[in-house]
Coordinates of C-alpha atoms and ligand atoms in Angstrom, one line a residue:
M1 CA -19.7 16.2 3.5
M2 CA -18.1 15.8 6.9
V3 CA -15.3 13.0 7.5
P4 CA -17.3 9.6 9.0
P5 CA -16.8 9.7 12.8
M6 CA -15.9 6.0 12.3
R7 CA -13.0 6.6 10.5
I8 CA -11.1 9.1 13.4
R9 CA -9.5 8.2 16.1
T10 CA -8.2 10.1 18.8
V11 CA -5.0 9.6 19.5
N12 CA -4.1 11.2 22.7
Q13 CA -6.1 12.9 25.4
A14 CA -4.2 16.6 24.5
P15 CA -7.2 19.2 23.7
P16 CA -7.2 21.3 21.1
D17 CA -5.3 24.7 21.3
T18 CA -7.6 27.3 20.1
N19 CA -5.4 30.0 20.3
G20 CA -2.6 28.1 18.0
R21 CA -1.7 30.1 14.7
Y22 CA -2.4 27.1 12.3
V23 CA -4.2 23.6 11.8
L24 CA -1.3 21.3 10.9
Y25 CA -2.4 18.4 8.9
W26 CA 0.8 15.8 9.2
M27 CA 0.9 13.6 5.8
T28 CA 2.8 10.0 6.5
A29 CA 0.6 7.5 4.2
Y30 CA -2.1 9.4 2.0
R31 CA 0.7 11.5 -0.1
R32 CA -2.1 13.4 -1.8
F33 CA -4.2 16.1 -1.3
R34 CA -7.6 14.8 -3.2
W35 CA -9.8 12.3 -2.2
N36 CA -8.3 12.0 1.0
F37 CA -10.4 12.0 4.3
S38 CA -7.5 12.6 6.5
F39 CA -6.8 16.2 4.5
Q40 CA -10.1 16.4 4.5
R41 CA -10.6 16.4 8.6
A42 CA -7.7 19.0 8.9
V43 CA -9.7 21.4 6.1
E44 CA -12.6 21.0 8.3
W45 CA -10.6 22.1 11.6
A46 CA -9.1 25.0 9.9
K47 CA -12.8 25.7 8.7
D48 CA -14.5 25.3 12.0
L49 CA -11.2 27.5 13.9
R50 CA -11.2 29.8 11.2
K51 CA -7.4 29.5 10.9
P52 CA -4.8 28.6 8.2
L53 CA -3.6 25.2 7.2
V54 CA -0.4 23.9 7.2
V55 CA 0.4 20.6 5.6
L56 CA 4.0 19.2 6.7
E57 CA 5.2 16.0 4.2
A58 CA 8.5 14.4 5.8
L59 CA 10.3 12.5 4.4
R60 CA 13.0 10.4 7.1
C61 CA 16.2 8.1 6.0
D62 CA 16.6 5.8 9.1
Y63 CA 13.1 3.8 7.6
P64 CA 13.7 0.0 7.3
W65 CA 14.7 -0.6 3.3
A66 CA 15.5 3.1 2.7
S67 CA 16.9 3.5 -0.7
D68 CA 17.0 5.3 -4.1
R69 CA 14.0 3.6 -5.7
L70 CA 11.9 4.2 -2.3
H71 CA 13.3 7.7 -1.6
Q72 CA 13.1 8.7 -5.4
F73 CA 9.2 8.0 -5.9
I74 CA 8.1 9.6 -2.7
L75 CA 10.4 12.4 -3.5
E76 CA 8.4 12.8 -7.3
G77 CA 5.1 12.6 -5.3
M78 CA 6.4 15.5 -3.2
V79 CA 7.3 17.6 -6.4
D80 CA 3.8 17.2 -7.5
N81 CA 2.0 17.6 -3.7
S82 CA 3.9 21.3 -3.9
A83 CA 3.0 22.2 -7.3
E84 CA -0.5 21.4 -6.3
L85 CA -0.7 23.1 -3.5
S86 CA 0.8 26.4 -4.6
N87 CA -2.0 28.8 -5.0
R88 CA -4.0 27.2 -3.0
P89 CA -5.3 28.8 0.5
A90 CA -3.1 26.2 2.4
V91 CA 1.2 26.0 2.9
Y92 CA 2.9 23.1 1.9
F93 CA 5.8 22.1 4.4
P94 CA 7.9 19.4 2.7
F95 CA 10.8 18.2 4.5
F96 CA 13.7 15.3 3.8
E97 CA 16.4 14.4 5.8
R98 CA 19.5 14.6 4.7
E99 CA 21.2 12.9 7.6
K100 CA 19.9 10.2 10.3
G101 CA 17.7 11.9 13.0
Q102 CA 18.0 15.2 11.3
G103 CA 13.9 16.0 11.4
K104 CA 14.0 15.1 14.9
G105 CA 11.7 17.9 17.0
L106 CA 10.1 19.1 13.8
L107 CA 6.4 17.6 14.4
E108 CA 6.7 18.6 18.1
N109 CA 7.9 22.2 17.2
L110 CA 5.5 22.9 14.7
S111 CA 2.5 22.1 16.9
K112 CA 3.7 24.0 19.6
Y113 CA 2.3 26.6 17.0
A114 CA -0.5 24.6 16.3
C115 CA -4.2 24.1 17.2
V116 CA -5.1 20.7 16.5
V117 CA -3.0 17.9 14.3
V118 CA -4.6 15.8 12.2
T119 CA -2.4 12.5 10.4
D120 CA -3.0 9.8 8.9
D121 CA -3.9 6.3 10.4
F122 CA -1.7 3.7 8.2
P123 CA -2.1 0.4 10.0
A124 CA 1.3 -1.6 8.7
F125 CA 4.9 -0.9 8.7
F126 CA 6.5 1.5 11.2
L127 CA 3.8 4.3 10.9
P128 CA 1.1 2.9 14.2
N129 CA 4.1 2.9 16.3
M130 CA 5.5 6.5 15.1
I131 CA 1.9 7.8 15.5
A132 CA 1.4 6.5 19.0
A133 CA 4.7 7.7 20.1
A134 CA 3.8 11.0 18.7
G135 CA 0.4 11.0 20.5
K136 CA 2.5 10.5 23.5
R137 CA 4.6 13.7 22.8
L138 CA 2.3 16.0 21.5
S139 CA 0.5 18.6 24.1
I140 CA -2.6 19.4 21.1
K141 CA -5.0 17.0 20.3
L142 CA -3.7 14.2 17.6
E143 CA -6.3 12.8 15.4
A144 CA -5.4 9.8 12.9
V145 CA -7.9 9.4 10.2
D146 CA -8.6 6.6 8.0
S147 CA -8.5 6.7 4.4
N148 CA -7.4 3.2 3.7
G149 CA -10.3 1.6 2.1
L150 CA -13.9 1.9 1.3
L151 CA -14.7 0.1 4.0
P152 CA -13.7 1.8 7.6
L153 CA -11.4 0.2 9.4
R154 CA -13.4 0.0 12.3
A155 CA -16.6 -0.9 10.3
A156 CA -15.1 -4.6 11.5
D157 CA -14.6 -5.7 14.4
R158 CA -13.0 -9.3 13.9
V159 CA -10.4 -10.9 11.7
F160 CA -11.4 -12.6 8.5
S161 CA -9.7 -15.7 7.6
S162 CA -10.7 -15.9 4.0
A163 CA -11.4 -13.7 1.0
F164 CA -14.7 -15.5 0.9
S165 CA -15.9 -14.7 4.5
F166 CA -14.9 -11.2 4.0
R167 CA -16.4 -10.8 0.7
R168 CA -19.8 -12.0 2.1
F169 CA -19.2 -9.7 5.4
L170 CA -18.4 -6.6 2.5
Q171 CA -21.6 -7.4 0.5
K172 CA -23.9 -7.1 3.4
E173 CA -21.5 -3.6 5.1
L174 CA -20.5 -1.7 2.0
P175 CA -23.4 -0.5 0.7
E176 CA -23.7 1.9 3.3
H177 CA -20.3 3.3 3.2
L178 CA -20.6 3.7 -0.6
S179 CA -21.8 7.0 -0.5
D180 CA -19.5 8.5 1.9
F181 CA -17.0 9.1 0.0
P182 CA -14.0 11.8 0.8
L183 CA -14.4 15.2 -1.4
E184 CA -12.2 15.2 -4.4
D185 CA -11.1 18.6 -3.7
P186 CA -11.4 19.6 -0.2
L187 CA -10.0 23.1 -0.3
A188 CA -12.3 23.8 -3.1
N189 CA -14.7 26.8 -1.6
A190 CA -12.6 27.0 1.1
D191 CA -12.0 30.5 2.5
L192 CA -9.3 29.6 4.8
P193 CA -7.3 32.7 6.0
R194 CA -3.4 32.5 4.8
I195 CA -0.8 32.5 6.9
D196 CA 2.3 34.7 6.0
S197 CA 5.2 32.8 7.3
L198 CA 5.9 29.6 9.7
P199 CA 7.6 29.8 12.9
E200 CA 11.3 31.3 12.5
E201 CA 12.8 28.6 15.1
V202 CA 11.2 25.9 12.8
V203 CA 12.5 27.1 9.8
Q204 CA 15.6 28.2 11.1
N205 CA 16.5 24.6 12.1
W206 CA 14.7 22.6 9.6
P207 CA 14.7 24.8 6.4
P208 CA 11.7 23.8 4.0
D209 CA 13.6 23.5 0.8
M210 CA 11.9 22.0 -2.4
V211 CA 13.6 19.1 -3.3
P212 CA 17.0 19.7 -4.7
F213 CA 16.9 16.6 -7.3
S214 CA 15.9 15.6 -10.9
R215 CA 16.0 12.8 -13.0
Q216 CA 18.9 14.2 -14.3
G217 CA 20.6 14.7 -11.3
I218 CA 19.8 12.7 -8.5
G219 CA 23.0 14.4 -6.9
G220 CA 20.9 15.0 -3.7
L221 CA 19.9 11.4 -3.0
S222 CA 23.7 9.8 -3.6
A223 CA 24.5 12.0 -0.5
L224 CA 21.6 10.1 2.1
P225 CA 22.3 7.6 4.0
I226 CA 20.2 5.1 2.6
D227 CA 20.7 2.4 0.5
H228 CA 22.0 3.2 -3.1
S229 CA 22.4 -0.2 -4.4
V230 CA 18.5 -0.2 -4.6
Q231 CA 18.8 2.0 -7.9
S232 CA 15.6 4.0 -8.2
V233 CA 13.3 3.3 -11.6
S234 CA 11.9 4.6 -14.8
T235 CA 8.1 4.1 -13.2
R236 CA 7.8 7.6 -11.7
G237 CA 6.1 8.5 -8.5
G238 CA 3.2 10.8 -7.7
T239 CA -0.4 11.5 -8.3
R240 CA -0.4 13.0 -11.9
A241 CA 2.1 9.9 -13.1
G242 CA -1.1 8.0 -10.8
E243 CA -3.5 9.6 -12.2
D244 CA -2.3 9.1 -15.8
L245 CA -1.9 5.6 -15.6
L246 CA -5.5 4.9 -13.8
R247 CA -6.7 6.8 -16.8
S248 CA -5.1 4.7 -19.3
F249 CA -5.8 1.5 -17.7
I250 CA -9.5 2.1 -17.3
E251 CA -9.1 3.0 -21.3
E252 CA -7.2 0.4 -22.5
K253 CA -7.5 -2.8 -20.2
L254 CA -10.2 -2.7 -17.5
R255 CA -12.5 -4.7 -20.0
V256 CA -10.4 -7.6 -20.5
Y257 CA -8.6 -7.6 -17.3
H258 CA -10.2 -11.0 -16.1
S259 CA -8.6 -12.5 -19.1
A260 CA -5.2 -10.7 -19.3
R261 CA -4.4 -10.6 -15.7
N262 CA -2.8 -13.8 -15.5
H263 CA -0.4 -14.2 -18.5
P264 CA 2.9 -12.1 -17.7
D265 CA 2.9 -11.6 -21.6
E266 CA -0.1 -9.4 -21.6
E267 CA 0.7 -6.9 -19.0
G268 CA -2.9 -6.7 -18.3
T269 CA -2.9 -5.1 -14.4
S270 CA -3.3 -1.6 -13.5
G271 CA 0.3 -1.4 -12.0
L272 CA -1.5 0.8 -9.6
S273 CA 0.3 -0.9 -6.4
P274 CA 3.1 1.5 -5.9
Y275 CA 0.5 4.7 -5.7
L276 CA -2.0 3.2 -3.9
H277 CA 0.9 2.3 -1.6
F278 CA 2.4 5.6 -1.0
G279 CA -1.2 7.2 -1.5
H280 CA -0.2 9.0 -4.5
V281 CA -4.2 7.8 -5.8
S282 CA -6.8 6.7 -3.5
V283 CA -8.9 3.8 -3.6
H284 CA -12.4 5.7 -3.6
Q285 CA -10.6 8.0 -6.3
I286 CA -10.1 4.5 -8.7
F287 CA -13.7 3.0 -8.0
S288 CA -15.2 6.8 -8.3
K289 CA -13.5 6.5 -12.2
I290 CA -14.5 2.8 -12.5
A291 CA -18.1 3.4 -11.6
S292 CA -18.3 6.3 -14.4
A293 CA -16.9 4.1 -17.0
E294 CA -19.5 1.6 -16.3
K295 CA -22.0 3.9 -16.0
W296 CA -22.9 2.2 -12.8
S297 CA -24.8 3.2 -9.5
V298 CA -25.1 1.5 -6.3
E299 CA -28.8 0.9 -7.2
Q300 CA -27.4 -2.0 -9.3
L301 CA -25.7 -3.7 -6.7
D302 CA -26.8 -7.5 -6.1
S303 CA -29.1 -7.5 -2.9
R304 CA -28.3 -11.4 -2.5
V305 CA -25.4 -11.5 0.3
Q306 CA -23.7 -14.6 -0.8
G307 CA -19.7 -14.1 -0.8
Q308 CA -20.2 -14.6 -4.5
R309 CA -17.0 -13.3 -6.5
E310 CA -18.5 -12.3 -9.6
G311 CA -21.7 -10.5 -10.3
W312 CA -22.3 -8.8 -7.0
W313 CA -21.3 -5.4 -8.2
R314 CA -23.4 -5.7 -11.4
M315 CA -20.1 -4.2 -14.1
N316 CA -18.6 -5.6 -16.6
P317 CA -16.7 -9.1 -16.0
G318 CA -13.3 -6.9 -16.3
A319 CA -14.6 -4.7 -13.6
E320 CA -15.8 -6.9 -11.0
A321 CA -12.8 -9.0 -11.0
F322 CA -10.5 -6.0 -10.8
L323 CA -12.7 -4.8 -7.9
D324 CA -12.3 -7.9 -6.0
E325 CA -8.5 -7.4 -6.2
L326 CA -9.0 -3.6 -5.3
I327 CA -11.5 -4.1 -2.7
T328 CA -11.7 -7.9 -1.0
W329 CA -8.3 -8.5 -1.4
R330 CA -6.5 -5.4 -0.8
E331 CA -9.3 -4.5 2.4
L332 CA -8.8 -7.9 3.8
G333 CA -4.9 -7.0 4.5
F334 CA -5.8 -3.8 6.1
N335 CA -8.0 -5.9 8.3
M336 CA -5.6 -7.8 9.6
C337 CA -3.1 -5.5 10.1
S338 CA -5.0 -3.1 11.7
K339 CA -6.7 -5.9 14.3
R340 CA -3.5 -8.1 14.6
K341 CA -0.2 -7.0 16.0
D342 CA 1.9 -9.8 14.9
Y343 CA 0.1 -9.8 11.1
D344 CA 4.1 -10.4 10.0
Q345 CA 4.9 -12.8 12.6
I346 CA 4.8 -16.8 11.6
T347 CA 2.3 -17.3 14.5
S348 CA -0.1 -15.6 13.3
L349 CA -0.9 -18.7 10.6
P350 CA -3.7 -20.7 10.8
G351 CA -3.6 -23.3 13.1
W352 CA -3.7 -25.8 10.5
A353 CA -0.9 -24.6 8.2
L354 CA 1.6 -23.3 10.6
E355 CA 1.1 -27.1 12.2
D356 CA 1.9 -29.0 9.0
L357 CA 4.6 -26.8 7.7
L358 CA 6.5 -27.0 11.2
K359 CA 5.6 -30.8 10.9
H360 CA 7.8 -31.0 7.4
S361 CA 10.3 -28.3 8.5
A362 CA 12.8 -31.0 8.5
D363 CA 11.8 -32.4 4.9
D364 CA 14.7 -33.1 2.5
R365 CA 14.1 -30.0 0.0
P366 CA 15.0 -30.4 -3.7
Y367 CA 17.2 -27.6 -4.0
V368 CA 18.1 -25.2 -0.8
Y369 CA 19.2 -21.7 -1.8
S370 CA 20.7 -18.7 0.7
M371 CA 19.2 -15.4 0.9
H372 CA 22.2 -14.1 -1.4
E373 CA 21.3 -16.8 -4.2
F374 CA 17.4 -15.7 -4.2
E375 CA 18.5 -12.1 -4.3
E376 CA 21.0 -12.6 -7.5
A377 CA 18.5 -14.8 -9.0
K378 CA 20.6 -17.7 -8.8
T379 CA 18.6 -20.5 -8.9
H380 CA 18.4 -23.1 -11.2
D381 CA 14.8 -22.1 -12.7
P382 CA 14.6 -19.9 -15.3
L383 CA 11.1 -18.6 -14.7
W384 CA 11.8 -18.1 -10.7
N385 CA 15.3 -16.3 -12.0
A386 CA 13.1 -14.2 -14.6
A387 CA 10.9 -13.0 -11.6
Q388 CA 13.3 -12.0 -9.3
I389 CA 15.0 -9.9 -11.9
Q390 CA 11.9 -8.0 -13.0
L391 CA 11.3 -7.1 -9.1
A392 CA 15.2 -6.2 -8.5
M393 CA 15.3 -4.1 -11.9
E394 CA 11.7 -2.4 -11.9
G395 CA 10.6 -3.1 -8.4
R396 CA 7.4 -5.1 -9.2
I397 CA 6.3 -8.5 -10.1
H398 CA 3.8 -10.1 -12.2
N399 CA 0.6 -10.8 -10.2
Y400 CA 0.9 -14.5 -10.7
L401 CA 4.3 -14.7 -11.0
R402 CA 4.5 -13.2 -7.3
M403 CA 2.6 -15.9 -6.0
L404 CA 5.0 -19.0 -7.7
W405 CA 8.1 -16.5 -6.5
G406 CA 7.1 -16.9 -2.8
K407 CA 6.0 -20.8 -3.4
K408 CA 9.5 -21.5 -4.8
I409 CA 11.0 -19.6 -2.0
L410 CA 9.4 -21.9 0.2
H411 CA 10.2 -25.2 -1.7
W412 CA 13.9 -24.2 -1.6
S413 CA 14.6 -23.0 1.9
R414 CA 16.2 -24.5 4.9
S415 CA 12.7 -23.9 7.0
P416 CA 9.5 -21.9 6.6
Q417 CA 10.7 -19.0 8.9
E418 CA 13.6 -18.7 7.0
A419 CA 11.9 -18.6 3.8
L420 CA 9.1 -16.3 5.6
D421 CA 12.2 -14.2 6.4
I422 CA 13.6 -14.1 2.5
M423 CA 10.2 -13.2 1.0
I424 CA 9.6 -10.3 3.8
E425 CA 13.2 -9.0 3.1
L426 CA 13.8 -8.9 -0.9
N427 CA 9.9 -8.0 -1.0
N428 CA 9.7 -5.2 1.0
R429 CA 13.5 -3.9 -0.2
Y430 CA 13.0 -4.2 -4.2
A431 CA 9.3 -3.7 -4.5
L432 CA 7.7 -0.6 -4.9
D433 CA 4.6 -1.6 -3.3
G434 CA 6.2 -3.5 -0.2
R435 CA 6.2 -2.6 3.2
D436 CA 2.2 -2.6 3.0
P437 CA -0.7 -4.5 4.4
N438 CA -1.0 -6.5 0.7
S439 CA 2.7 -7.6 1.3
Y440 CA 2.0 -9.4 4.5
T441 CA -1.4 -10.5 2.3
G442 CA 0.8 -12.0 -0.3
I443 CA 4.0 -13.7 1.6
F444 CA 1.5 -15.2 4.4
W445 CA -0.8 -16.5 1.8
V446 CA 2.2 -18.4 0.5
L447 CA 2.3 -20.3 3.7
G448 CA -1.4 -20.7 4.4
R449 CA -3.2 -17.7 5.2
Y450 CA -6.7 -17.0 3.5
D451 CA -6.2 -20.2 2.2
R452 CA -7.6 -24.1 2.6
P453 CA -5.8 -27.6 3.2
W454 CA -5.0 -29.2 0.0
A455 CA -4.5 -32.3 -0.8
P456 CA -2.4 -34.9 -1.1
S457 CA 0.3 -33.6 1.7
R458 CA 3.5 -33.4 -0.1
P459 CA 7.0 -32.7 1.3
V460 CA 8.0 -29.6 3.0
F461 CA 4.6 -27.7 2.0
G462 CA 2.5 -30.6 4.1
K463 CA -1.3 -29.7 2.9
V464 CA -0.4 -25.4 2.0
R465 CA -1.1 -25.2 -1.4
Y466 CA 1.3 -26.3 -3.7
M467 CA 2.7 -24.2 -7.3
S468 CA 5.2 -25.2 -10.2
S469 CA 7.2 -23.3 -12.8
R470 CA 6.1 -26.2 -14.8
S471 CA 2.6 -26.1 -14.2
T472 CA 2.7 -21.9 -14.9
M473 CA 4.5 -22.0 -17.9
R474 CA 2.1 -24.5 -19.3
K475 CA -1.1 -22.2 -18.5
L476 CA 0.0 -19.3 -19.1
K477 CA 2.0 -17.3 -21.6
V478 CA 5.7 -16.2 -20.7
A479 CA 7.5 -16.7 -23.5
H480 CA 8.1 -12.7 -24.1
Y481 CA 8.5 -12.6 -20.6
L482 CA 11.0 -14.9 -19.9
Q483 CA 13.0 -13.4 -23.2
R484 CA 12.8 -9.9 -21.5
Y485 CA 14.0 -10.6 -18.1
R486 CA 16.9 -13.1 -19.0
Ligands
FAD501 C1 4.6 -13.0 -2.4 C2 3.3 -11.6 -2.6 C3 3.7 -10.7 -1.9 C4 2.9 -9.6 -2.4 N1 3.9 -8.1 -2.3 C5 2.5 -7.4 -2.5 C6 3.2 -6.3 -2.0 O1 4.2 -6.0 -1.3 N2 2.4 -5.0 -1.9 C7 1.4 -5.3 -2.8 O2 0.4 -4.2 -3.0 N3 0.8 -6.2 -3.5 C8 0.9 -7.5 -2.8 N4 1.2 -8.6 -3.4 C9 -0.5 -9.0 -4.1 C10 -0.2 -8.5 -5.7 O3 0.8 -9.5 -6.3 C11 0.0 -7.3 -6.1 O4 -1.6 -6.1 -5.3 C12 -0.5 -6.9 -7.5 O5 0.4 -7.4 -8.1 C13 0.1 -5.8 -7.9 O6 -0.2 -5.1 -9.4 P1 -1.7 -4.2 -10.2 O7 -1.5 -2.9 -9.1 O8 -1.2 -4.2 -11.6 O9 -3.0 -5.3 -10.2 P2 -3.5 -5.2 -10.1 O10 -4.0 -6.6 -10.6 O11 -4.0 -4.2 -10.8 O12 -4.7 -4.8 -8.9 C14 -5.5 -3.9 -8.6 C15 -5.0 -3.6 -7.3 O13 -5.5 -4.6 -6.2 C16 -5.1 -4.6 -4.9 N5 -4.6 -6.1 -5.5 C17 -4.6 -7.0 -6.5 N6 -4.5 -8.5 -6.4 C18 -4.0 -8.2 -4.9 C19 -3.5 -9.4 -3.7 N7 -3.7 -10.6 -4.6 N8 -3.3 -9.3 -2.4 C20 -3.9 -8.1 -2.2 N9 -4.1 -7.1 -2.9 C21 -3.9 -7.3 -4.6 C22 -3.7 -4.2 -5.1 O14 -3.8 -2.9 -4.3 C23 -3.5 -3.7 -6.6 O15 -3.0 -2.3 -7.4 C24 1.5 -9.8 -3.7 C25 1.6 -10.9 -3.6 C26 2.4 -12.4 -3.4 C27 1.9 -13.4 -3.9

């Protein structure tokens, strides 16, 4: 199985250097070794050129919102990755910065000795710019590989304005990609040459020491120039924890996902979004495990292409509902981020929503809170405060309440632009799964993206969909939730 060419993007014009000492996989977004097209592509290069394979997984401390919470989750993943590659035919080079800029020059120096560099093609946050800049600096070939979703990013040549239109597109296009899955273990049977040592110059300047921190003594983190006020959480990062969670979700919750997911008291969702965001588990892997649990095969697909939300996969209702979130909604955001540079700007809203919000920008608000008041959960509304407390304490918000959380920030901010800034800041700062294409799907959905106008027109919202805490409390089971996050 080769990596589909549609998933490979050549970033620069430089040729591979066949005299190099190794192939370099620069892991930036899909922080795992299994079910990963990027890593698989690097293994393909190493096999073709009969060269050793080196994997660089680096962690900077100067990226926006860097904190104990995010660092710990990523570092736990690095611990797993280090264990996973020991005794395998590839060298793992973990590097995390102790001070800002310490990693500068590391990639260039490692790649001076490489034949080719392969990296991850993630379409959001600072990563696209970082990869473009690296492409300019490297004097050997740099490839970025897309392992983001079941649908390759380049399989669609337009931006979709609704989940319905994207679902229709998926129902037409996805079947041909369902046989192109990444290998579970690209290193299985890979007889790659070993490397004795990494270049001296590199090791001396950037010693690859393995994570001098543990859950008991996070001494390593407190010395770093990152935000220590956003503390680490008990949700453990890494592929092992992600796979355990996936297993228990499929065994215990998938069957009733459709009926339980909206009720905060039932904890009926998977909790997989942080692992998807940091690439500790892959969407292909999740899909495969669900397909086997459902004893599903591709022949079962409904051949009608109607954009229907349920019934297309012909799986159980729980699995159908889950795949609609995991594939339709998740990949809708990847489509947007890969095609529009302004995906995080208010100008990217559909015309009707932007016009309406601006028209109502000066409307009186029943309450107006500052960023600080929102952050401290100091509103008049206990349900909203509970959601914010969950976000600040645990790095997550129940999905349904996340919609309400956003809608009320819009309602109680001075302007739509200020509401957008507050949502981006709080979501990306506190949520483990923030800084993701899904972050912008959710935040911009609050402002009308992927939605339609809803009558009647209301103050502040215009025809943008309105939500209230009162009706949420009427419809959903929230008693325990309110108790827990008081
Ligand atoms: C204001 C707002 C902000 C959001 N910010 C983020 C964010 O930063 N990161 C993030 O991953 N999701 C975000 N979402 C979407 C959604 O809330 C989360 O994906 C979901 O709650 C994650 O929990 P889970 O893994 O248990 O989801 P499950 O219900 O188990 O769903 C499985 C997976 O499907 C995808 N998914 C589920 N719901 C959505 C959705 N509505 N839109 C897109 N993909 C979805 C996620 O990858 C999720 O992990 C946001 C939604 C809103 C309204």
